[in-house]
mmCIF file with all atom_site columns, C-alpha atoms in Angstrom:
data_model
loop_
_atom_site.group_PDB
_atom_site.id
_atom_site.type_symbol
_atom_site.label_atom_id
_atom_site.label_alt_id
_atom_site.label_comp_id
_atom_site.label_asym_id
_atom_site.label_entity_id
_atom_site.label_seq_id
_atom_site.pdbx_PDB_ins_code
_atom_site.Cartn_x
_atom_site.Cartn_y
_atom_site.Cartn_z
_atom_site.occupancy
_atom_site.B_iso_or_equiv
_atom_site.pdbx_formal_charge
_atom_site.auth_seq_id
_atom_site.auth_comp_id
_atom_site.auth_asym_id
_atom_site.auth_atom_id
_atom_site.pdbx_PDB_model_num
ATOM 1   C CA . MET A 1 1   ? -143.560 12.276  163.088 1.00 46.00 ? 1   MET A CA 1
ATOM 2   C CA . ALA A 1 2   ? -140.835 12.012  160.453 1.00 46.00 ? 2   ALA A CA 1
ATOM 3   C CA . THR A 1 3   ? -139.025 8.744   159.862 1.00 46.00 ? 3   THR A CA 1
ATOM 4   C CA . ARG A 1 4   ? -135.764 8.106   158.154 1.00 48.00 ? 4   ARG A CA 1
ATOM 5   C CA . SER A 1 5   ? -135.602 5.243   155.680 1.00 51.00 ? 5   SER A CA 1
ATOM 6   C CA . GLY A 1 6   ? -131.830 5.160   155.300 1.00 54.00 ? 6   GLY A CA 1
ATOM 7   C CA . PRO A 1 7   ? -128.577 6.658   156.512 1.00 57.00 ? 7   PRO A CA 1
ATOM 8   C CA . ALA A 1 8   ? -128.247 10.432  156.463 1.00 58.00 ? 8   ALA A CA 1
ATOM 9   C CA . ALA A 1 9   ? -126.243 11.989  153.630 1.00 59.00 ? 9   ALA A CA 1
ATOM 10  C CA . GLY A 1 10  ? -123.584 13.066  156.099 1.00 67.00 ? 10  GLY A CA 1
ATOM 11  C CA . ASP A 1 11  ? -123.165 9.515   157.379 1.00 74.00 ? 11  ASP A CA 1
ATOM 12  C CA . LEU A 1 12  ? -122.694 8.295   153.828 1.00 78.00 ? 12  LEU A CA 1
ATOM 13  C CA . SER A 1 13  ? -120.158 11.005  153.039 1.00 82.00 ? 13  SER A CA 1
ATOM 14  C CA . LEU A 1 14  ? -118.177 10.048  156.166 1.00 91.00 ? 14  LEU A CA 1
ATOM 15  C CA . ALA A 1 15  ? -118.291 6.393   155.077 1.00 90.00 ? 15  ALA A CA 1
ATOM 16  C CA . GLU A 1 16  ? -116.899 7.408   151.665 1.00 91.00 ? 16  GLU A CA 1
ATOM 17  C CA . ILE A 1 17  ? -114.131 9.445   153.317 1.00 93.00 ? 17  ILE A CA 1
ATOM 18  C CA . LYS A 1 18  ? -113.248 6.545   155.590 1.00 94.00 ? 18  LYS A CA 1
ATOM 19  C CA . GLU A 1 19  ? -113.157 4.165   152.666 1.00 93.00 ? 19  GLU A CA 1
ATOM 20  C CA . PHE A 1 20  ? -110.816 6.453   150.748 1.00 94.00 ? 20  PHE A CA 1
ATOM 21  C CA . ALA A 1 21  ? -108.587 6.905   153.826 1.00 94.00 ? 21  ALA A CA 1
ATOM 22  C CA . GLY A 1 22  ? -108.228 3.102   153.959 1.00 96.00 ? 22  GLY A CA 1
ATOM 23  C CA . PHE A 1 23  ? -106.493 2.997   150.567 1.00 96.00 ? 23  PHE A CA 1
ATOM 24  C CA . ALA A 1 24  ? -102.674 3.107   150.307 1.00 96.00 ? 24  ALA A CA 1
ATOM 25  C CA . ALA A 1 25  ? -101.146 6.536   149.608 1.00 95.00 ? 25  ALA A CA 1
ATOM 26  C CA . ALA A 1 26  ? -100.273 5.559   146.028 1.00 95.00 ? 26  ALA A CA 1
ATOM 27  C CA . THR A 1 27  ? -103.859 4.463   145.393 1.00 97.00 ? 27  THR A CA 1
ATOM 28  C CA . GLN A 1 28  ? -105.207 7.708   146.886 1.00 96.00 ? 28  GLN A CA 1
ATOM 29  C CA . ARG A 1 29  ? -102.862 9.736   144.697 1.00 95.00 ? 29  ARG A CA 1
ATOM 30  C CA . TYR A 1 30  ? -103.861 7.785   141.554 1.00 96.00 ? 30  TYR A CA 1
ATOM 31  C CA . ILE A 1 31  ? -107.594 8.184   142.321 1.00 97.00 ? 31  ILE A CA 1
ATOM 32  C CA . ARG A 1 32  ? -107.240 11.934  142.857 1.00 96.00 ? 32  ARG A CA 1
ATOM 33  C CA . ARG A 1 33  ? -105.138 12.310  139.724 1.00 96.00 ? 33  ARG A CA 1
ATOM 34  C CA . SER A 1 34  ? -107.579 10.191  137.690 1.00 97.00 ? 34  SER A CA 1
ATOM 35  C CA . LEU A 1 35  ? -110.536 12.270  138.877 1.00 97.00 ? 35  LEU A CA 1
ATOM 36  C CA . ASP A 1 36  ? -108.714 15.457  137.846 1.00 96.00 ? 36  ASP A CA 1
ATOM 37  C CA . ILE A 1 37  ? -108.128 13.975  134.392 1.00 97.00 ? 37  ILE A CA 1
ATOM 38  C CA . GLY A 1 38  ? -111.449 12.190  133.938 1.00 96.00 ? 38  GLY A CA 1
ATOM 39  C CA . LEU A 1 39  ? -113.639 14.977  135.283 1.00 96.00 ? 39  LEU A CA 1
ATOM 40  C CA . GLU A 1 40  ? -111.433 17.677  133.750 1.00 95.00 ? 40  GLU A CA 1
ATOM 41  C CA . ARG A 1 41  ? -111.204 19.356  137.144 1.00 91.00 ? 41  ARG A CA 1
ATOM 42  C CA . ASP A 1 42  ? -107.697 20.760  136.916 1.00 84.00 ? 42  ASP A CA 1
ATOM 43  C CA . ASP A 1 43  ? -104.525 20.848  134.897 1.00 91.00 ? 43  ASP A CA 1
ATOM 44  C CA . ALA A 1 44  ? -103.348 17.376  135.865 1.00 92.00 ? 44  ALA A CA 1
ATOM 45  C CA . ILE A 1 45  ? -99.899  17.768  134.385 1.00 92.00 ? 45  ILE A CA 1
ATOM 46  C CA . ALA A 1 46  ? -99.221  20.951  136.345 1.00 91.00 ? 46  ALA A CA 1
ATOM 47  C CA . ARG A 1 47  ? -100.668 19.508  139.540 1.00 91.00 ? 47  ARG A CA 1
ATOM 48  C CA . TRP A 1 48  ? -99.471  15.860  139.465 1.00 91.00 ? 48  TRP A CA 1
ATOM 49  C CA . SER A 1 49  ? -96.351  15.399  137.340 1.00 90.00 ? 49  SER A CA 1
ATOM 50  C CA . ARG A 1 50  ? -93.125  15.272  139.262 1.00 91.00 ? 50  ARG A CA 1
ATOM 51  C CA . ASP A 1 51  ? -90.934  14.438  136.272 1.00 93.00 ? 51  ASP A CA 1
ATOM 52  C CA . ARG A 1 52  ? -91.019  13.763  132.491 1.00 94.00 ? 52  ARG A CA 1
ATOM 53  C CA . VAL A 1 53  ? -92.036  10.116  132.983 1.00 94.00 ? 53  VAL A CA 1
ATOM 54  C CA . GLU A 1 54  ? -95.046  11.064  135.050 1.00 93.00 ? 54  GLU A CA 1
ATOM 55  C CA . GLU A 1 55  ? -95.948  13.830  132.627 1.00 95.00 ? 55  GLU A CA 1
ATOM 56  C CA . THR A 1 56  ? -95.964  11.297  129.783 1.00 96.00 ? 56  THR A CA 1
ATOM 57  C CA . ALA A 1 57  ? -98.049  8.865   131.862 1.00 95.00 ? 57  ALA A CA 1
ATOM 58  C CA . ILE A 1 58  ? -100.623 11.626  132.526 1.00 96.00 ? 58  ILE A CA 1
ATOM 59  C CA . ARG A 1 59  ? -100.799 12.449  128.828 1.00 96.00 ? 59  ARG A CA 1
ATOM 60  C CA . VAL A 1 60  ? -101.383 8.792   127.962 1.00 97.00 ? 60  VAL A CA 1
ATOM 61  C CA . GLN A 1 61  ? -104.048 8.495   130.695 1.00 97.00 ? 61  GLN A CA 1
ATOM 62  C CA . ALA A 1 62  ? -105.786 11.657  129.380 1.00 97.00 ? 62  ALA A CA 1
ATOM 63  C CA . LYS A 1 63  ? -105.857 10.178  125.863 1.00 98.00 ? 63  LYS A CA 1
ATOM 64  C CA . VAL A 1 64  ? -107.345 6.904   127.230 1.00 98.00 ? 64  VAL A CA 1
ATOM 65  C CA . TYR A 1 65  ? -109.837 8.842   129.326 1.00 98.00 ? 65  TYR A CA 1
ATOM 66  C CA . GLN A 1 66  ? -111.158 10.666  126.213 1.00 97.00 ? 66  GLN A CA 1
ATOM 67  C CA . ARG A 1 67  ? -113.481 7.655   125.916 1.00 97.00 ? 67  ARG A CA 1
ATOM 68  C CA . LEU A 1 68  ? -115.178 8.392   129.223 1.00 98.00 ? 68  LEU A CA 1
ATOM 69  C CA . GLY A 1 69  ? -117.691 10.830  127.709 1.00 96.00 ? 69  GLY A CA 1
ATOM 70  C CA . ASP A 1 70  ? -118.818 8.193   125.250 1.00 95.00 ? 70  ASP A CA 1
ATOM 71  C CA . ILE A 1 71  ? -118.999 5.565   127.982 1.00 96.00 ? 71  ILE A CA 1
ATOM 72  C CA . ARG A 1 72  ? -121.117 7.849   130.172 1.00 96.00 ? 72  ARG A CA 1
ATOM 73  C CA . ALA A 1 73  ? -123.472 8.497   127.251 1.00 94.00 ? 73  ALA A CA 1
ATOM 74  C CA . HIS A 1 74  ? -123.987 4.777   126.693 1.00 93.00 ? 74  HIS A CA 1
ATOM 75  C CA . ILE A 1 75  ? -124.657 3.541   130.219 1.00 93.00 ? 75  ILE A CA 1
ATOM 76  C CA . PRO A 1 76  ? -127.570 1.115   129.675 1.00 91.00 ? 76  PRO A CA 1
ATOM 77  C CA . ASP A 1 77  ? -130.864 2.005   131.343 1.00 83.00 ? 77  ASP A CA 1
ATOM 78  C CA . ASP A 1 78  ? -131.636 -1.635  132.091 1.00 74.00 ? 78  ASP A CA 1
ATOM 79  C CA . SER A 1 79  ? -130.003 -5.046  131.989 1.00 71.00 ? 79  SER A CA 1
ATOM 80  C CA . GLY A 1 80  ? -130.927 -5.635  128.339 1.00 70.00 ? 80  GLY A CA 1
ATOM 81  C CA . LEU A 1 81  ? -128.057 -6.913  126.229 1.00 76.00 ? 81  LEU A CA 1
ATOM 82  C CA . ASP A 1 82  ? -128.855 -4.848  123.135 1.00 77.00 ? 82  ASP A CA 1
ATOM 83  C CA . ALA A 1 83  ? -127.057 -1.742  124.427 1.00 76.00 ? 83  ALA A CA 1
ATOM 84  C CA . LEU A 1 84  ? -124.190 -3.640  126.042 1.00 83.00 ? 84  LEU A CA 1
ATOM 85  C CA . GLU A 1 85  ? -121.554 -3.627  123.353 1.00 84.00 ? 85  GLU A CA 1
ATOM 86  C CA . GLY A 1 86  ? -121.283 0.131   122.910 1.00 87.00 ? 86  GLY A CA 1
ATOM 87  C CA . PHE A 1 87  ? -120.841 0.514   126.676 1.00 93.00 ? 87  PHE A CA 1
ATOM 88  C CA . MET A 1 88  ? -119.019 -2.547  128.013 1.00 95.00 ? 88  MET A CA 1
ATOM 89  C CA . ALA A 1 89  ? -116.262 -2.834  125.389 1.00 95.00 ? 89  ALA A CA 1
ATOM 90  C CA . PRO A 1 90  ? -114.889 0.671   125.928 1.00 97.00 ? 90  PRO A CA 1
ATOM 91  C CA . LEU A 1 91  ? -115.425 0.429   129.693 1.00 98.00 ? 91  LEU A CA 1
ATOM 92  C CA . VAL A 1 92  ? -113.394 -2.791  129.844 1.00 98.00 ? 92  VAL A CA 1
ATOM 93  C CA . ALA A 1 93  ? -110.658 -1.194  127.696 1.00 98.00 ? 93  ALA A CA 1
ATOM 94  C CA . VAL A 1 94  ? -110.354 1.904   129.934 1.00 98.00 ? 94  VAL A CA 1
ATOM 95  C CA . SER A 1 95  ? -110.599 -0.294  133.049 1.00 98.00 ? 95  SER A CA 1
ATOM 96  C CA . ALA A 1 96  ? -107.810 -2.538  131.711 1.00 98.00 ? 96  ALA A CA 1
ATOM 97  C CA . PHE A 1 97  ? -105.641 0.520   131.256 1.00 98.00 ? 97  PHE A CA 1
ATOM 98  C CA . ASP A 1 98  ? -106.232 1.628   134.881 1.00 98.00 ? 98  ASP A CA 1
ATOM 99  C CA . LEU A 1 99  ? -105.637 -1.855  136.323 1.00 98.00 ? 99  LEU A CA 1
ATOM 100 C CA . GLY A 1 100 ? -102.464 -2.115  134.237 1.00 97.00 ? 100 GLY A CA 1
ATOM 101 C CA . GLN A 1 101 ? -101.075 0.994   135.972 1.00 96.00 ? 101 GLN A CA 1
ATOM 102 C CA . ASP A 1 102 ? -100.787 -1.073  139.141 1.00 96.00 ? 102 ASP A CA 1
ATOM 103 C CA . ARG A 1 103 ? -102.315 1.624   141.374 1.00 96.00 ? 103 ARG A CA 1
ATOM 104 C CA . LEU A 1 104 ? -105.779 0.132   141.836 1.00 98.00 ? 104 LEU A CA 1
ATOM 105 C CA . PRO A 1 105 ? -105.016 -3.031  143.834 1.00 97.00 ? 105 PRO A CA 1
ATOM 106 C CA . SER A 1 106 ? -108.608 -4.120  144.494 1.00 98.00 ? 106 SER A CA 1
ATOM 107 C CA . PHE A 1 107 ? -112.214 -3.995  143.346 1.00 97.00 ? 107 PHE A CA 1
ATOM 108 C CA . ALA A 1 108 ? -112.938 -1.543  146.164 1.00 97.00 ? 108 ALA A CA 1
ATOM 109 C CA . ALA A 1 109 ? -110.404 0.987   144.829 1.00 98.00 ? 109 ALA A CA 1
ATOM 110 C CA . TYR A 1 110 ? -111.600 0.421   141.242 1.00 98.00 ? 110 TYR A CA 1
ATOM 111 C CA . ARG A 1 111 ? -115.242 0.828   142.258 1.00 97.00 ? 111 ARG A CA 1
ATOM 112 C CA . PHE A 1 112 ? -114.473 3.972   144.260 1.00 97.00 ? 112 PHE A CA 1
ATOM 113 C CA . LEU A 1 113 ? -112.846 5.583   141.232 1.00 98.00 ? 113 LEU A CA 1
ATOM 114 C CA . TYR A 1 114 ? -115.291 4.476   138.592 1.00 98.00 ? 114 TYR A CA 1
ATOM 115 C CA . GLU A 1 115 ? -118.413 5.407   140.591 1.00 97.00 ? 115 GLU A CA 1
ATOM 116 C CA . ARG A 1 116 ? -117.064 8.931   140.486 1.00 97.00 ? 116 ARG A CA 1
ATOM 117 C CA . LEU A 1 117 ? -115.833 8.868   136.895 1.00 98.00 ? 117 LEU A CA 1
ATOM 118 C CA . LEU A 1 118 ? -119.096 7.481   135.521 1.00 98.00 ? 118 LEU A CA 1
ATOM 119 C CA . GLY A 1 119 ? -121.814 8.079   138.146 1.00 96.00 ? 119 GLY A CA 1
ATOM 120 C CA . ALA A 1 120 ? -124.130 5.880   140.166 1.00 94.00 ? 120 ALA A CA 1
ATOM 121 C CA . HIS A 1 121 ? -125.964 4.466   137.129 1.00 93.00 ? 121 HIS A CA 1
ATOM 122 C CA . ALA A 1 122 ? -122.799 2.599   136.153 1.00 95.00 ? 122 ALA A CA 1
ATOM 123 C CA . ARG A 1 123 ? -122.661 0.669   139.467 1.00 94.00 ? 123 ARG A CA 1
ATOM 124 C CA . PRO A 1 124 ? -124.426 -2.502  138.224 1.00 93.00 ? 124 PRO A CA 1
ATOM 125 C CA . TRP A 1 125 ? -121.899 -2.835  135.388 1.00 94.00 ? 125 TRP A CA 1
ATOM 126 C CA . LEU A 1 126 ? -118.715 -2.292  137.418 1.00 96.00 ? 126 LEU A CA 1
ATOM 127 C CA . PRO A 1 127 ? -118.257 -5.816  138.779 1.00 96.00 ? 127 PRO A CA 1
ATOM 128 C CA . GLY A 1 128 ? -118.450 -7.288  135.240 1.00 95.00 ? 128 GLY A CA 1
ATOM 129 C CA . ALA A 1 129 ? -116.138 -4.700  133.751 1.00 97.00 ? 129 ALA A CA 1
ATOM 130 C CA . PHE A 1 130 ? -113.678 -5.157  136.591 1.00 98.00 ? 130 PHE A CA 1
ATOM 131 C CA . CYS A 1 131 ? -113.644 -8.959  136.240 1.00 97.00 ? 131 CYS A CA 1
ATOM 132 C CA . ALA A 1 132 ? -113.258 -8.752  132.467 1.00 97.00 ? 132 ALA A CA 1
ATOM 133 C CA . ALA A 1 133 ? -110.387 -6.211  132.689 1.00 98.00 ? 133 ALA A CA 1
ATOM 134 C CA . ALA A 1 134 ? -108.709 -8.097  135.535 1.00 98.00 ? 134 ALA A CA 1
ATOM 135 C CA . SER A 1 135 ? -108.805 -11.298 133.471 1.00 98.00 ? 135 SER A CA 1
ATOM 136 C CA . LEU A 1 136 ? -106.997 -9.885  130.417 1.00 97.00 ? 136 LEU A CA 1
ATOM 137 C CA . PRO A 1 137 ? -103.537 -11.235 129.567 1.00 97.00 ? 137 PRO A CA 1
ATOM 138 C CA . HIS A 1 138 ? -101.781 -7.843  129.744 1.00 96.00 ? 138 HIS A CA 1
ATOM 139 C CA . LEU A 1 139 ? -101.658 -8.368  133.526 1.00 97.00 ? 139 LEU A CA 1
ATOM 140 C CA . HIS A 1 140 ? -99.260  -10.802 135.153 1.00 97.00 ? 140 HIS A CA 1
ATOM 141 C CA . PRO A 1 141 ? -101.079 -13.996 136.280 1.00 97.00 ? 141 PRO A CA 1
ATOM 142 C CA . ASP A 1 142 ? -100.291 -13.242 139.931 1.00 97.00 ? 142 ASP A CA 1
ATOM 143 C CA . LYS A 1 143 ? -101.748 -9.742  139.595 1.00 97.00 ? 143 LYS A CA 1
ATOM 144 C CA . ARG A 1 144 ? -104.893 -11.175 137.892 1.00 97.00 ? 144 ARG A CA 1
ATOM 145 C CA . LYS A 1 145 ? -105.321 -13.571 140.746 1.00 97.00 ? 145 LYS A CA 1
ATOM 146 C CA . VAL A 1 146 ? -105.019 -10.851 143.415 1.00 97.00 ? 146 VAL A CA 1
ATOM 147 C CA . LEU A 1 147 ? -107.445 -8.583  141.588 1.00 98.00 ? 147 LEU A CA 1
ATOM 148 C CA . LEU A 1 148 ? -110.029 -11.261 140.942 1.00 97.00 ? 148 LEU A CA 1
ATOM 149 C CA . GLN A 1 149 ? -109.832 -12.433 144.555 1.00 97.00 ? 149 GLN A CA 1
ATOM 150 C CA . SER A 1 150 ? -110.451 -8.862  145.754 1.00 97.00 ? 150 SER A CA 1
ATOM 151 C CA . ILE A 1 151 ? -114.061 -8.816  144.602 1.00 96.00 ? 151 ILE A CA 1
ATOM 152 C CA . SER A 1 152 ? -116.414 -10.227 147.189 1.00 93.00 ? 152 SER A CA 1
ATOM 153 C CA . GLU A 1 153 ? -119.185 -12.630 146.366 1.00 92.00 ? 153 GLU A CA 1
ATOM 154 C CA . ALA A 1 154 ? -121.646 -10.024 147.636 1.00 89.00 ? 154 ALA A CA 1
ATOM 155 C CA . ALA A 1 155 ? -120.310 -7.396  145.235 1.00 89.00 ? 155 ALA A CA 1
ATOM 156 C CA . ALA A 1 156 ? -120.276 -9.836  142.299 1.00 87.00 ? 156 ALA A CA 1
ATOM 157 C CA . THR A 1 157 ? -123.805 -11.133 142.916 1.00 87.00 ? 157 THR A CA 1
ATOM 158 C CA . ALA A 1 158 ? -125.599 -8.094  144.347 1.00 86.00 ? 158 ALA A CA 1
ATOM 159 C CA . PRO A 1 159 ? -129.337 -8.186  143.619 1.00 82.00 ? 159 PRO A CA 1
ATOM 160 C CA . GLY A 1 160 ? -129.473 -4.371  143.350 1.00 81.00 ? 160 GLY A CA 1
ATOM 161 C CA . TRP A 1 161 ? -127.417 -1.190  143.587 1.00 85.00 ? 161 TRP A CA 1
ATOM 162 C CA . SER A 1 162 ? -127.879 2.196   145.087 1.00 86.00 ? 162 SER A CA 1
ATOM 163 C CA . ALA A 1 163 ? -128.809 5.000   142.692 1.00 86.00 ? 163 ALA A CA 1
ATOM 164 C CA . ARG A 1 164 ? -127.315 7.572   145.085 1.00 90.00 ? 164 ARG A CA 1
ATOM 165 C CA . GLU A 1 165 ? -124.468 9.527   143.519 1.00 93.00 ? 165 GLU A CA 1
ATOM 166 C CA . PRO A 1 166 ? -121.175 9.627   145.432 1.00 93.00 ? 166 PRO A CA 1
ATOM 167 C CA . SER A 1 167 ? -120.805 12.752  147.533 1.00 90.00 ? 167 SER A CA 1
ATOM 168 C CA . PHE A 1 168 ? -117.051 12.686  148.300 1.00 90.00 ? 168 PHE A CA 1
ATOM 169 C CA . TYR A 1 169 ? -114.716 13.474  145.418 1.00 92.00 ? 169 TYR A CA 1
ATOM 170 C CA . PRO A 1 170 ? -111.139 13.583  146.794 1.00 90.00 ? 170 PRO A CA 1
ATOM 171 C CA . GLU A 1 171 ? -108.960 16.378  145.517 1.00 85.00 ? 171 GLU A CA 1
ATOM 172 C CA . TRP A 1 172 ? -105.393 17.626  145.810 1.00 79.00 ? 172 TRP A CA 1
ATOM 173 C CA . VAL A 1 173 ? -104.590 19.005  149.236 1.00 72.00 ? 173 VAL A CA 1
ATOM 174 C CA . GLU A 1 174 ? -101.693 21.373  149.680 1.00 66.00 ? 174 GLU A CA 1
ATOM 175 C CA . LYS A 1 175 ? -99.198  20.424  152.350 1.00 64.00 ? 175 LYS A CA 1
ATOM 176 C CA . ILE A 1 176 ? -99.076  22.698  155.350 1.00 60.00 ? 176 ILE A CA 1
ATOM 177 C CA . ASP A 1 177 ? -95.733  24.072  156.363 1.00 59.00 ? 177 ASP A CA 1
ATOM 178 C CA . GLU A 1 178 ? -95.732  23.075  160.070 1.00 64.00 ? 178 GLU A CA 1
ATOM 179 C CA . THR A 1 179 ? -92.607  25.139  160.743 1.00 67.00 ? 179 THR A CA 1
ATOM 180 C CA . ARG A 1 180 ? -94.501  28.398  160.128 1.00 66.00 ? 180 ARG A CA 1
ATOM 181 C CA . PRO A 1 181 ? -96.659  29.781  162.931 1.00 67.00 ? 181 PRO A CA 1
ATOM 182 C CA . ALA A 1 182 ? -100.431 29.823  162.403 1.00 62.00 ? 182 ALA A CA 1
ATOM 183 C CA . ASN A 1 183 ? -101.830 33.207  161.447 1.00 61.00 ? 183 ASN A CA 1
#
């Protein structure tokens, strides 16, 4: 007789979809755009820019996100401090950029994005990077307070993390013209 030791992959995918659906529309848009840029999935400017200001913002984000490859390559294999500097410093810098865009209002939204940008092996480092980036003076004190209060004690003090890669990577969805009849 077979036994299951954890939730089925489909159940976890549905949980990821539900979590994403719980984010505000602006947060969902920023996450999808960031994944297109960070994973080089699409032409982000063609897909996401609605005007010159947004086009410039995407170009700046793409420049900042050039560091992601290096960050991915330096994810420490263990909790040893010897490999920390080459990983944490650029991760905090990129995280600070994203938090400064005011589209990731909580640790949950940050974690959702960064698990996908960096992979499951980065999970143990995300609470520390988030707290460091959320504490930096480039953010208004009220914003720092909201961000730091958004991370739960359980997330900050977790004794272990799942090595399971995310399965849901949200993408652009074309709007359907509801005035046209279906096929």
